[in-house]
Amino acid sequence: MKPKTTHILFDCDNTLVLSEALAFEACAELANEILSSQDVTDRYTGDELMVDFVGKNFRGMLLDLQDKYKFTIPSEQLEKYVAMEEDKVIEKLKEKLVPCAGANEILKKLAQSGKYQMGVVSSSAHRRVVASLEKANQAVYFPPDRVFSAATSLPKPTSKPDPAIYLFACEKLGAPPATCVAVEDSKSGATSAVRAGIPVIAYVGSYETPEKRNEMAKSLKDIGAAAVMYDWAEFENCLEQAGCNVSDAP
């Protein structure tokens, strides 16, 4: 029998807040400047970057671009690019970001119930995640020490689908993976949580078309998601599907 669920761990981008399109819009210009500096003729729009790199942070994206186009960025310069991208994205998010529909109502209900501890586990930089939560009026539910970033919280930066950030969050929270449930919208995020041994609720409500939502639902189920959530109103039912006995939860 699965242990009682005590912690719910949320991805941030396009799970709690509608940030991916804004973030990729902001970083496409910088990515294209980098490609140009390496004499690479290909260029990306924000939408194209999102298709290829959704769920990864900018460091992970640059590593993939280096591999794809066979160039190398010195580590010091790479860190400068990462900092530049973070500033650009935060500026854009502070201007335009909104929460995912229904997310704030569920967070309020969960907080009032007192049944679960909650945290955010993201590939994005801690500063960016906190800025997103503040803009979406969600920061009250997630103190900074409950926000975990694969880009900036770990001794060695990484990105989902590496499970390291989930394992790190579980360790810091004192919660074995089997006592947690993760909510993820991307293949890399769901893979990260599954590899860490955490049951996953796949949220597909942020994808724009019914066809894309159904496609992602299948993909995330194939990765190992225990439940698929098309709308935040389905959250409690999805918790049960993920193995959480809602009536017996602490």
PDB file of N, CA, C and O in Angstrom, residues 7 12 28 31-32 39 44 53 108 122 134 141 143 149 164 171 189-190 195 212 223 232 234 236 243 249:
ATOM      1  N   HIS A   7       3.043  15.531   1.016  1.00  0.00           N
ATOM      2  CA  HIS A   7       3.583  16.696   0.308  1.00  0.00           C
ATOM      3  C   HIS A   7       3.114  16.715  -1.139  1.00  0.00           C
ATOM      4  O   HIS A   7       3.109  15.670  -1.803  1.00  0.00           O
ATOM      5  N   CYS A  12       6.289  24.899 -11.815  1.00  0.00           N
ATOM      6  CA  CYS A  12       5.803  26.282 -11.872  1.00  0.00           C
ATOM      7  C   CYS A  12       5.319  26.649 -13.277  1.00  0.00           C
ATOM      8  O   CYS A  12       4.143  26.936 -13.491  1.00  0.00           O
ATOM      9  N   ALA A  28      14.310  34.049 -26.970  1.00  0.00           N
ATOM     10  CA  ALA A  28      14.594  33.759 -28.377  1.00  0.00           C
ATOM     11  C   ALA A  28      15.598  34.747 -28.960  1.00  0.00           C
ATOM     12  O   ALA A  28      16.525  34.371 -29.692  1.00  0.00           O
ATOM     13  N   ALA A  31      19.029  33.829 -27.685  1.00  0.00           N
ATOM     14  CA  ALA A  31      19.475  32.571 -28.299  1.00  0.00           C
ATOM     15  C   ALA A  31      19.943  32.806 -29.736  1.00  0.00           C
ATOM     16  O   ALA A  31      20.965  32.254 -30.170  1.00  0.00           O
ATOM     17  N   ASN A  32      19.212  33.642 -30.467  1.00  0.00           N
ATOM     18  CA  ASN A  32      19.599  33.928 -31.851  1.00  0.00           C
ATOM     19  C   ASN A  32      20.893  34.731 -31.933  1.00  0.00           C
ATOM     20  O   ASN A  32      21.705  34.528 -32.845  1.00  0.00           O
ATOM     21  N   ASP A  39      28.351  31.718 -35.866  1.00  0.00           N
ATOM     22  CA  ASP A  39      28.222  31.537 -37.327  1.00  0.00           C
ATOM     23  C   ASP A  39      27.224  30.446 -37.691  1.00  0.00           C
ATOM     24  O   ASP A  39      27.368  29.747 -38.701  1.00  0.00           O
ATOM     25  N   TYR A  44      15.533  30.984 -34.334  1.00  0.00           N
ATOM     26  CA  TYR A  44      14.356  30.457 -33.657  1.00  0.00           C
ATOM     27  C   TYR A  44      13.392  31.578 -33.287  1.00  0.00           C
ATOM     28  O   TYR A  44      13.793  32.669 -32.885  1.00  0.00           O
ATOM     29  N   PHE A  53      12.258  22.844 -26.574  1.00  0.00           N
ATOM     30  CA  PHE A  53      12.944  22.884 -25.279  1.00  0.00           C
ATOM     31  C   PHE A  53      12.029  23.085 -24.080  1.00  0.00           C
ATOM     32  O   PHE A  53      12.515  23.400 -22.993  1.00  0.00           O
ATOM     33  N   LYS A 108      -5.471  27.818  -2.590  1.00  0.00           N
ATOM     34  CA  LYS A 108      -6.135  28.364  -1.402  1.00  0.00           C
ATOM     35  C   LYS A 108      -6.847  27.253  -0.633  1.00  0.00           C
ATOM     36  O   LYS A 108      -6.745  27.168   0.606  1.00  0.00           O
ATOM     37  N   SER A 122      11.184  23.319  -9.810  1.00  0.00           N
ATOM     38  CA  SER A 122      11.253  23.873 -11.161  1.00  0.00           C
ATOM     39  C   SER A 122      12.650  23.739 -11.742  1.00  0.00           C
ATOM     40  O   SER A 122      13.640  23.669 -11.014  1.00  0.00           O
ATOM     41  N   GLU A 134       5.042  35.595  -7.114  1.00  0.00           N
ATOM     42  CA  GLU A 134       4.603  36.889  -6.587  1.00  0.00           C
ATOM     43  C   GLU A 134       3.624  37.559  -7.541  1.00  0.00           C
ATOM     44  O   GLU A 134       2.574  38.072  -7.121  1.00  0.00           O
ATOM     45  N   TYR A 141       1.706  30.941  -0.551  1.00  0.00           N
ATOM     46  CA  TYR A 141       1.658  29.494  -0.324  1.00  0.00           C
ATOM     47  C   TYR A 141       3.034  28.835  -0.392  1.00  0.00           C
ATOM     48  O   TYR A 141       3.184  27.669  -0.004  1.00  0.00           O
ATOM     49  N   PRO A 143       6.815  29.821   0.640  1.00  0.00           N
ATOM     50  CA  PRO A 143       7.961  30.597   1.117  1.00  0.00           C
ATOM     51  C   PRO A 143       9.191  30.259   0.283  1.00  0.00           C
ATOM     52  O   PRO A 143       9.274  29.163  -0.300  1.00  0.00           O
ATOM     53  N   SER A 149      14.999  24.962  -7.232  1.00  0.00           N
ATOM     54  CA  SER A 149      15.369  25.239  -8.617  1.00  0.00           C
ATOM     55  C   SER A 149      16.520  24.353  -9.063  1.00  0.00           C
ATOM     56  O   SER A 149      17.582  24.352  -8.438  1.00  0.00           O
ATOM     57  N   ALA A 164      17.443  14.962 -10.135  1.00  0.00           N
ATOM     58  CA  ALA A 164      18.201  15.493  -8.991  1.00  0.00           C
ATOM     59  C   ALA A 164      17.424  16.531  -8.195  1.00  0.00           C
ATOM     60  O   ALA A 164      17.476  16.534  -6.958  1.00  0.00           O
ATOM     61  N   GLU A 171      14.642  15.550   0.072  1.00  0.00           N
ATOM     62  CA  GLU A 171      15.593  15.531   1.182  1.00  0.00           C
ATOM     63  C   GLU A 171      15.420  16.748   2.082  1.00  0.00           C
ATOM     64  O   GLU A 171      15.362  16.628   3.312  1.00  0.00           O
ATOM     65  N   GLY A 189       9.631  17.322 -17.254  1.00  0.00           N
ATOM     66  CA  GLY A 189       9.238  17.418 -15.858  1.00  0.00           C
ATOM     67  C   GLY A 189       8.666  16.123 -15.325  1.00  0.00           C
ATOM     68  O   GLY A 189       9.011  15.673 -14.228  1.00  0.00           O
ATOM     69  N   ALA A 190       7.767  15.511 -16.102  1.00  0.00           N
ATOM     70  CA  ALA A 190       7.175  14.246 -15.677  1.00  0.00           C
ATOM     71  C   ALA A 190       8.243  13.163 -15.567  1.00  0.00           C
ATOM     72  O   ALA A 190       8.241  12.361 -14.618  1.00  0.00           O
ATOM     73  N   ARG A 195      11.376   9.418 -12.435  1.00  0.00           N
ATOM     74  CA  ARG A 195      12.698   8.861 -12.129  1.00  0.00           C
ATOM     75  C   ARG A 195      13.038   8.993 -10.648  1.00  0.00           C
ATOM     76  O   ARG A 195      13.799   8.189 -10.106  1.00  0.00           O
ATOM     77  N   LYS A 212      -3.585  19.166 -29.017  1.00  0.00           N
ATOM     78  CA  LYS A 212      -2.316  19.176 -28.295  1.00  0.00           C
ATOM     79  C   LYS A 212      -2.499  18.676 -26.870  1.00  0.00           C
ATOM     80  O   LYS A 212      -1.642  17.954 -26.330  1.00  0.00           O
ATOM     81  N   ILE A 223       4.885   8.162 -20.199  1.00  0.00           N
ATOM     82  CA  ILE A 223       6.070   8.355 -19.360  1.00  0.00           C
ATOM     83  C   ILE A 223       5.866   7.739 -17.983  1.00  0.00           C
ATOM     84  O   ILE A 223       6.820   7.286 -17.346  1.00  0.00           O
ATOM     85  N   TRP A 232      -7.894  22.475 -13.518  1.00  0.00           N
ATOM     86  CA  TRP A 232      -7.560  22.435 -12.093  1.00  0.00           C
ATOM     87  C   TRP A 232      -8.734  22.002 -11.231  1.00  0.00           C
ATOM     88  O   TRP A 232      -8.543  21.525 -10.103  1.00  0.00           O
ATOM     89  N   GLU A 234     -10.307  19.442 -11.545  1.00  0.00           N
ATOM     90  CA  GLU A 234     -10.213  17.984 -11.434  1.00  0.00           C
ATOM     91  C   GLU A 234      -9.146  17.538 -10.429  1.00  0.00           C
ATOM     92  O   GLU A 234      -8.899  16.334 -10.283  1.00  0.00           O
ATOM     93  N   GLU A 236      -8.665  17.220  -7.118  1.00  0.00           N
ATOM     94  CA  GLU A 236      -8.881  16.271  -6.023  1.00  0.00           C
ATOM     95  C   GLU A 236      -9.092  14.854  -6.563  1.00  0.00           C
ATOM     96  O   GLU A 236      -8.554  13.884  -6.001  1.00  0.00           O
ATOM     97  N   GLY A 243      -3.053   7.843  -6.108  1.00  0.00           N
ATOM     98  CA  GLY A 243      -2.808   6.976  -4.951  1.00  0.00           C
ATOM     99  C   GLY A 243      -2.974   7.642  -3.623  1.00  0.00           C
ATOM    100  O   GLY A 243      -2.644   7.065  -2.589  1.00  0.00           O
ATOM    101  N   ALA A 249      -5.930  11.505   4.325  1.00  0.00           N
ATOM    102  CA  ALA A 249      -4.698  12.299   4.287  1.00  0.00           C
ATOM    103  C   ALA A 249      -4.512  13.023   5.599  1.00  0.00           C
ATOM    104  O   ALA A 249      -5.488  13.408   6.253  1.00  0.00           O
TER     105      ALA A 249
END
